[in-house]
């Protein structure tokens, strides 16, 4: 049976602006994977380790965070903080003997751009390769 | 403050492997300040225990709670709040907290989630360094306020040892030679000659070598 991953994306308000374009249809038209559930947050700096772990508890096979470029975060250090939280979860996954690649951080510019879709495609491909989450009972 | 860090998850999961429900109990004292065992860290640990057990094909109910401190009887009594809701407590307090729960809750199994490491301070955000060894016989008045017991790799009383280079410790180049710093600091106060006074052989009995230590303040006891 083919595996359809469940991926949770936490994206900052600025980097995910395009998700609102055309009532959200533009992303689909650009090829954004339908396996991804997008959670918009005011700033990825506010995303906690527990938020990311909860996504796995809620059944995500993969999780990723999209924040502003390191040097031009709208909230100065928000996306850097988010990257550190992602690194902390990667280490925790390794402790549980789970592939750390199930969670990733991307720093992307704001507005309509192909990289946002490309990051989604990358994650979709990677999680399909890794297979279902080992946390599924 | 007492500084600690979380134990490896494999160790914690081994502790709770036979439990069906656990209480992850945070401490709002020192370990909250050093971001090792406060409510936020306890929540993350609870999640990791659930995930870790799920990966092993087991289910576990994990509830979270916190106490003001786990090193005072009156706060430990508040554990009654969760009576009947757990098989064991996983404490994110320092070793003192775990001991206090074990001392006072005769029928409660308690496990340590942290490795208690040292008495220290926050050098900068996210970084803590050891400053005091709790040796019970403070010499800071002789050493410019800098502790050779905790901060010299050899705990020398008559340093420096001669192995330091450029003010860095020969044991670990990342560590300052505290005796170099003591020399510099005493010198800045015009007290460099204090370095010439030979410290006698130290009595370590106050440092726990005479067994567990105890402090009694008769003016405060009520019995």
CSV table of C-alpha atoms in Angstrom, one decimal:
chain,number,residue,atom,x,y,z
A,1,UNK,CA,0.0,0.0,0.0
A,2,UNK,CA,1.4,3.4,-0.9
A,3,UNK,CA,2.4,5.7,1.9
A,4,UNK,CA,0.9,9.1,2.0
A,5,UNK,CA,2.9,11.1,4.6
A,6,UNK,CA,1.5,13.5,7.0
A,7,UNK,CA,3.7,16.5,7.3
A,8,UNK,CA,3.3,19.5,9.6
A,9,UNK,CA,4.7,22.9,8.6
A,10,UNK,CA,5.1,25.7,11.1
A,11,UNK,CA,5.7,28.8,9.0
A,12,UNK,CA,6.1,32.4,10.0
A,13,UNK,CA,3.5,34.9,9.0
A,14,UNK,CA,5.9,36.6,6.5
A,15,UNK,CA,7.5,33.5,4.8
A,16,UNK,CA,4.1,32.0,4.2
A,17,UNK,CA,2.2,35.0,2.9
A,18,UNK,CA,1.7,33.3,-0.4
A,19,UNK,CA,-0.4,30.7,1.2
A,20,UNK,CA,-3.1,33.3,1.4
A,21,UNK,CA,-2.9,34.2,-2.3
A,22,UNK,CA,-5.9,33.2,-4.4
A,23,UNK,CA,-7.6,31.9,-1.2
A,24,UNK,CA,-4.8,29.4,-0.8
A,25,UNK,CA,-5.3,27.9,-4.3
A,26,UNK,CA,-2.1,29.4,-5.7
A,27,UNK,CA,0.1,27.2,-3.6
A,28,UNK,CA,-1.7,24.1,-4.9
A,29,UNK,CA,-1.4,25.4,-8.5
A,30,UNK,CA,2.4,25.8,-7.9
A,31,UNK,CA,2.7,22.2,-6.9
A,32,UNK,CA,2.8,22.5,-3.1
A,33,UNK,CA,2.4,19.0,-1.7
A,34,UNK,CA,-1.1,18.2,-0.4
A,35,UNK,CA,0.5,16.1,2.3
A,36,UNK,CA,1.6,19.2,4.2
A,37,UNK,CA,-0.6,20.9,6.8
A,38,UNK,CA,0.5,24.5,7.2
A,39,UNK,CA,0.3,26.2,10.6
A,40,UNK,CA,1.0,29.9,10.4
A,41,UNK,CA,2.6,31.5,13.4
A,42,UNK,CA,3.3,35.2,14.0
A,43,UNK,CA,7.0,34.4,14.5
A,44,UNK,CA,8.8,31.1,14.4
A,45,UNK,CA,10.7,32.3,17.4
A,46,UNK,CA,7.6,31.6,19.5
A,47,UNK,CA,7.6,27.9,18.4
A,48,UNK,CA,8.6,25.8,21.4
A,49,UNK,CA,10.2,22.4,21.6
A,50,UNK,CA,7.0,21.1,23.0
A,51,UNK,CA,5.0,22.4,20.0
A,52,UNK,CA,7.3,20.5,17.6
A,53,UNK,CA,7.1,17.3,19.7
A,54,UNK,CA,3.3,17.6,20.0
A,55,UNK,CA,3.1,17.6,16.2
A,56,UNK,CA,4.8,14.1,16.2
A,57,UNK,CA,2.5,13.1,19.0
A,58,UNK,CA,-0.4,14.2,16.9
A,59,UNK,CA,0.7,11.8,14.1
A,60,UNK,CA,3.0,13.8,11.9
A,61,UNK,CA,5.5,11.7,10.0
A,62,UNK,CA,7.6,14.8,9.4
A,63,UNK,CA,7.8,18.3,10.7
A,64,UNK,CA,9.4,21.4,9.4
A,65,UNK,CA,9.7,25.1,10.2
A,66,UNK,CA,10.0,27.9,7.7
A,67,UNK,CA,11.2,31.2,9.1
A,68,UNK,CA,12.8,34.4,7.8
A,69,UNK,CA,16.4,34.5,6.4
A,70,UNK,CA,18.9,34.5,9.3
A,71,UNK,CA,20.1,38.0,8.5
A,72,UNK,CA,16.8,39.6,7.9
A,73,UNK,CA,14.3,38.1,10.3
A,74,UNK,CA,11.3,40.5,10.8
A,75,UNK,CA,11.7,40.0,14.5
A,76,UNK,CA,15.5,40.1,14.4
A,77,UNK,CA,16.3,36.7,16.1
A,78,UNK,CA,13.1,34.8,15.7
A,79,UNK,CA,14.1,32.4,13.0
A,80,UNK,CA,17.5,31.8,14.7
A,81,UNK,CA,15.7,30.8,17.8
A,82,UNK,CA,13.4,28.5,15.8
A,83,UNK,CA,16.5,26.9,14.2
A,84,UNK,CA,17.9,26.2,17.7
A,85,UNK,CA,14.6,24.6,18.8
A,86,UNK,CA,14.6,22.4,15.6
A,87,UNK,CA,18.2,21.3,16.4
A,88,UNK,CA,17.1,20.5,20.0
A,89,UNK,CA,14.3,18.3,18.6
A,90,UNK,CA,16.7,16.6,16.2
A,91,UNK,CA,19.0,15.6,19.1
A,92,UNK,CA,16.0,14.4,21.0
A,93,UNK,CA,14.8,12.2,18.1
A,94,UNK,CA,18.4,10.8,17.8
A,95,UNK,CA,18.1,9.9,21.5
A,96,UNK,CA,15.0,8.0,20.7
A,97,UNK,CA,16.8,6.3,17.8
A,98,UNK,CA,14.6,8.1,15.3
A,99,UNK,CA,15.9,9.7,12.1
A,100,UNK,CA,16.7,13.4,12.8
A,101,UNK,CA,15.8,14.2,9.2
A,102,UNK,CA,12.2,14.0,10.1
A,103,UNK,CA,12.4,17.6,11.3
A,104,UNK,CA,14.1,20.4,9.4
A,105,UNK,CA,14.5,24.2,9.4
A,106,UNK,CA,14.3,26.4,6.3
A,107,UNK,CA,15.1,30.1,6.2
A,108,UNK,CA,13.2,31.6,3.3
A,109,UNK,CA,12.4,35.1,2.0
A,110,UNK,CA,9.0,36.6,2.4
A,111,UNK,CA,6.4,36.8,-0.3
A,112,UNK,CA,5.7,34.8,-3.4
A,113,UNK,CA,8.7,32.7,-4.3
A,114,UNK,CA,9.5,29.2,-5.7
A,115,UNK,CA,11.7,28.2,-2.7
A,116,UNK,CA,8.7,27.9,-0.4
A,117,UNK,CA,7.2,25.3,-2.7
A,118,UNK,CA,10.5,23.7,-3.3
A,119,UNK,CA,11.0,23.3,0.5
A,120,UNK,CA,7.7,21.5,0.7
A,121,UNK,CA,8.5,19.3,-2.2
A,122,UNK,CA,11.9,18.4,-0.5
A,123,UNK,CA,10.2,17.5,2.8
A,124,UNK,CA,7.5,15.5,1.0
A,125,UNK,CA,10.1,13.5,-0.9
A,126,UNK,CA,12.3,13.0,2.2
A,127,UNK,CA,9.5,11.8,4.4
A,128,UNK,CA,8.2,9.4,1.7
A,129,UNK,CA,11.7,8.0,1.6
A,130,UNK,CA,11.9,7.7,5.4
A,131,UNK,CA,8.5,6.1,5.6
A,132,UNK,CA,5.9,6.2,8.3
A,133,UNK,CA,6.7,7.7,11.7
A,134,UNK,CA,8.0,5.1,14.2
A,135,UNK,CA,5.7,6.8,16.7
A,136,UNK,CA,2.6,5.4,15.1
A,137,UNK,CA,1.3,2.6,17.2
B,1,UNK,CA,22.0,27.8,42.0
B,2,UNK,CA,22.2,24.1,41.6
B,3,UNK,CA,22.8,23.3,37.9
B,4,UNK,CA,21.6,20.1,36.3
B,5,UNK,CA,21.0,18.6,32.9
B,6,UNK,CA,18.6,16.0,31.6
B,7,UNK,CA,19.6,12.4,31.6
B,8,UNK,CA,19.8,10.5,28.3
B,9,UNK,CA,16.3,9.4,27.2
B,10,UNK,CA,17.3,5.8,27.0
B,11,UNK,CA,18.1,5.9,30.7
B,12,UNK,CA,14.8,7.5,31.6
B,13,UNK,CA,12.8,5.2,29.4
B,14,UNK,CA,14.4,2.2,31.1
B,15,UNK,CA,13.3,3.6,34.5
B,16,UNK,CA,9.7,3.8,33.5
B,17,UNK,CA,9.5,0.8,31.2
B,18,UNK,CA,7.1,-1.1,33.5
B,19,UNK,CA,4.9,1.9,34.4
B,20,UNK,CA,1.5,2.5,32.9
B,21,UNK,CA,1.2,6.0,34.3
B,22,UNK,CA,3.8,8.4,35.5
B,23,UNK,CA,3.9,11.9,37.0
B,24,UNK,CA,6.6,14.1,35.6
B,25,UNK,CA,7.2,16.5,38.4
B,26,UNK,CA,8.9,19.8,37.7
B,27,UNK,CA,10.6,22.0,40.3
B,28,UNK,CA,10.2,25.7,40.1
B,29,UNK,CA,13.5,26.4,42.0
B,30,UNK,CA,17.1,26.3,40.7
B,31,UNK,CA,16.4,23.8,37.9
B,32,UNK,CA,13.9,26.2,36.4
B,33,UNK,CA,16.5,28.9,36.3
B,34,UNK,CA,19.1,26.7,34.6
B,35,UNK,CA,16.4,25.4,32.2
B,36,UNK,CA,16.8,21.8,33.1
B,37,UNK,CA,13.8,20.8,35.1
B,38,UNK,CA,11.2,23.6,35.2
B,39,UNK,CA,7.7,23.3,33.8
B,40,UNK,CA,8.8,23.9,30.2
B,41,UNK,CA,11.4,21.1,30.4
B,42,UNK,CA,9.0,18.8,32.2
B,43,UNK,CA,6.5,19.2,29.4
B,44,UNK,CA,9.1,18.4,26.8
B,45,UNK,CA,10.2,15.4,28.8
B,46,UNK,CA,6.6,14.2,29.2
B,47,UNK,CA,6.2,14.3,25.4
B,48,UNK,CA,9.5,12.5,24.9
B,49,UNK,CA,8.5,9.7,27.3
B,50,UNK,CA,5.2,9.3,25.5
B,51,UNK,CA,6.9,9.2,22.1
B,52,UNK,CA,9.7,6.9,23.3
B,53,UNK,CA,7.2,4.4,24.8
B,54,UNK,CA,5.0,4.6,21.7
B,55,UNK,CA,8.0,3.8,19.6
B,56,UNK,CA,8.5,0.7,21.7
B,57,UNK,CA,4.9,-0.3,21.1
B,58,UNK,CA,3.8,0.6,24.6
B,59,UNK,CA,1.3,3.1,25.9
B,60,UNK,CA,1.9,5.2,28.9
B,61,UNK,CA,-0.1,7.9,30.6
B,62,UNK,CA,2.0,10.9,31.5
B,63,UNK,CA,0.7,13.7,33.6
B,64,UNK,CA,2.7,16.8,34.5
B,65,UNK,CA,2.9,18.7,37.7
B,66,UNK,CA,5.2,21.1,39.5
B,67,UNK,CA,6.1,22.1,43.0
B,68,UNK,CA,7.5,25.5,44.2
B,69,UNK,CA,10.5,23.5,45.4
B,70,UNK,CA,11.2,19.8,46.0
B,71,UNK,CA,13.6,20.5,48.9
B,72,UNK,CA,11.1,21.4,51.6
B,73,UNK,CA,8.6,19.2,53.4
B,74,UNK,CA,5.7,21.6,53.1
B,75,UNK,CA,6.0,21.6,49.3
B,76,UNK,CA,6.5,17.9,49.1
B,77,UNK,CA,3.2,17.4,50.9
B,78,UNK,CA,1.5,18.9,47.8
B,79,UNK,CA,2.2,15.7,45.9
B,80,UNK,CA,-1.0,14.5,47.5
B,81,UNK,CA,-2.7,16.4,44.7
B,82,UNK,CA,-1.9,13.6,42.3
B,83,UNK,CA,-2.5,10.7,44.6
B,84,UNK,CA,-3.7,7.6,42.7
B,85,UNK,CA,-2.8,9.1,39.3
B,86,UNK,CA,0.7,7.6,38.8
B,87,UNK,CA,2.8,4.5,39.4
B,88,UNK,CA,6.0,6.5,39.8
B,89,UNK,CA,7.2,10.0,39.8
B,90,UNK,CA,9.9,11.2,37.4
B,91,UNK,CA,11.3,14.2,39.2
B,92,UNK,CA,13.0,16.9,37.2
B,93,UNK,CA,14.4,18.4,40.4
B,94,UNK,CA,18.0,18.1,41.4
B,95,UNK,CA,19.2,15.2,43.4
B,96,UNK,CA,18.0,16.9,46.6
B,97,UNK,CA,14.4,16.9,45.4
B,98,UNK,CA,14.5,13.3,44.5
B,99,UNK,CA,16.0,12.4,47.9
B,100,UNK,CA,13.3,14.5,49.7
B,101,UNK,CA,10.5,12.7,47.9
B,102,UNK,CA,12.1,9.4,48.7
B,103,UNK,CA,12.5,10.5,52.4
B,104,UNK,CA,9.0,11.7,52.8
B,105,UNK,CA,6.9,9.5,50.6
B,106,UNK,CA,7.5,6.0,51.8
B,107,UNK,CA,5.3,4.2,49.3
B,108,UNK,CA,6.1,6.4,46.3
B,109,UNK,CA,8.6,5.3,43.7
B,110,UNK,CA,10.6,8.2,42.4
B,111,UNK,CA,13.1,8.4,39.6
B,112,UNK,CA,15.6,11.1,38.7
B,113,UNK,CA,15.2,12.8,35.3
B,114,UNK,CA,18.3,14.9,35.7
B,115,UNK,CA,22.0,14.6,36.4
B,116,UNK,CA,22.8,17.2,39.1
B,117,UNK,CA,26.1,18.7,38.1
B,118,UNK,CA,27.3,21.6,40.1
B,119,UNK,CA,26.7,24.9,42.0
B,120,UNK,CA,27.1,27.6,39.4
B,121,UNK,CA,25.9,30.7,37.8
B,122,UNK,CA,24.7,31.8,34.3
B,123,UNK,CA,27.8,33.1,32.6
B,124,UNK,CA,25.7,34.2,29.6
B,125,UNK,CA,22.3,33.1,28.3
B,126,UNK,CA,22.3,29.4,27.9
B,127,UNK,CA,25.7,28.8,29.5
B,128,UNK,CA,26.3,27.9,33.1
B,129,UNK,CA,29.6,27.6,34.9
B,130,UNK,CA,30.7,26.0,38.1
B,131,UNK,CA,31.7,28.5,40.8
B,132,UNK,CA,31.4,26.7,44.2
B,133,UNK,CA,32.1,23.2,45.4
B,134,UNK,CA,30.2,23.4,48.7
B,135,UNK,CA,33.4,22.3,50.5
B,136,UNK,CA,32.2,23.7,53.8
B,137,UNK,CA,35.3,25.7,54.5
B,138,UNK,CA,35.4,28.8,52.4
B,139,UNK,CA,38.7,30.4,51.5
B,140,UNK,CA,37.4,33.1,49.2
B,141,UNK,CA,38.6,35.9,51.5
B,142,UNK,CA,42.1,34.7,50.8
B,143,UNK,CA,41.8,34.2,47.1
B,144,UNK,CA,40.2,37.5,45.9
B,145,UNK,CA,36.7,35.9,45.8
B,146,UNK,CA,37.7,33.3,43.2
B,147,UNK,CA,37.4,29.7,44.3
B,148,UNK,CA,40.4,27.4,43.8
B,149,UNK,CA,38.4,24.4,45.1
B,150,UNK,CA,35.7,24.5,42.4
B,151,UNK,CA,37.6,26.3,39.6
B,152,UNK,CA,41.1,24.8,39.7
B,153,UNK,CA,41.1,21.5,37.9
B,154,UNK,CA,43.3,20.2,40.7
B,155,UNK,CA,41.7,22.0,43.6
B,156,UNK,CA,45.1,23.3,44.6
B,157,UNK,CA,45.4,25.4,47.7
B,158,UNK,CA,48.8,26.7,46.7
B,159,UNK,CA,48.6,27.4,43.0
B,160,UNK,CA,49.3,27.8,40.3
B,161,UNK,CA,50.5,24.4,39.4
B,162,UNK,CA,53.0,25.5,36.7
B,163,UNK,CA,51.1,23.8,33.9
B,164,UNK,CA,49.0,26.7,32.8
B,165,UNK,CA,49.9,28.6,29.6
B,166,UNK,CA,48.7,32.0,28.8
B,167,UNK,CA,46.3,32.0,31.7
B,168,UNK,CA,44.6,28.8,30.4
B,169,UNK,CA,44.4,25.5,32.4
B,170,UNK,CA,46.6,22.6,31.2
B,171,UNK,CA,43.7,20.2,31.8
B,172,UNK,CA,41.4,22.1,29.5
B,173,UNK,CA,42.5,25.0,27.4
B,174,UNK,CA,38.9,26.3,27.4
B,175,UNK,CA,39.2,26.9,31.1
B,176,UNK,CA,40.9,29.8,32.7
B,177,UNK,CA,43.7,29.1,35.2
B,178,UNK,CA,41.9,30.3,38.3
B,179,UNK,CA,45.2,30.7,40.1
B,180,UNK,CA,46.4,33.1,37.4
B,181,UNK,CA,43.2,35.0,37.8
B,182,UNK,CA,43.6,35.0,41.6
B,183,UNK,CA,47.1,36.3,41.2
B,184,UNK,CA,46.0,39.1,38.8
B,185,UNK,CA,43.0,40.1,40.9
B,186,UNK,CA,45.0,40.2,44.2
B,187,UNK,CA,47.6,42.2,42.4
B,188,UNK,CA,45.0,44.7,41.2
B,189,UNK,CA,44.2,45.4,44.9
B,190,UNK,CA,47.8,45.6,45.9
B,191,UNK,CA,47.6,42.3,47.7
B,192,UNK,CA,49.8,40.1,45.6
B,193,UNK,CA,51.9,39.3,48.6
B,194,UNK,CA,49.0,37.1,49.9
B,195,UNK,CA,50.2,34.6,47.3
B,196,UNK,CA,53.3,34.0,49.3
B,197,UNK,CA,51.4,32.7,52.3
B,198,UNK,CA,51.5,28.9,52.2
B,199,UNK,CA,48.1,27.4,52.9
B,200,UNK,CA,48.4,24.4,55.3
B,201,UNK,CA,47.3,20.9,54.5
B,202,UNK,CA,43.5,21.2,54.2
B,203,UNK,CA,41.0,19.3,56.3
B,204,UNK,CA,38.5,18.0,53.9
B,205,UNK,CA,36.2,16.6,56.5
B,206,UNK,CA,33.9,19.6,56.0
B,207,UNK,CA,33.6,18.7,52.3
B,208,UNK,CA,31.6,15.6,52.9
B,209,UNK,CA,34.6,13.3,53.4
B,210,UNK,CA,33.3,12.8,56.9
B,211,UNK,CA,29.9,11.6,55.7
B,212,UNK,CA,26.7,13.4,54.9
B,213,UNK,CA,26.7,16.9,56.4
B,214,UNK,CA,24.0,18.6,58.4
B,215,UNK,CA,23.4,22.2,59.5
B,216,UNK,CA,21.4,22.8,62.8
B,217,UNK,CA,20.2,26.2,63.8
B,218,UNK,CA,18.9,25.9,67.3
B,219,UNK,CA,17.4,29.4,67.1
B,220,UNK,CA,15.2,28.2,64.3
B,221,UNK,CA,14.2,24.6,65.3
B,222,UNK,CA,10.8,24.1,67.0
B,223,UNK,CA,11.4,20.9,68.9
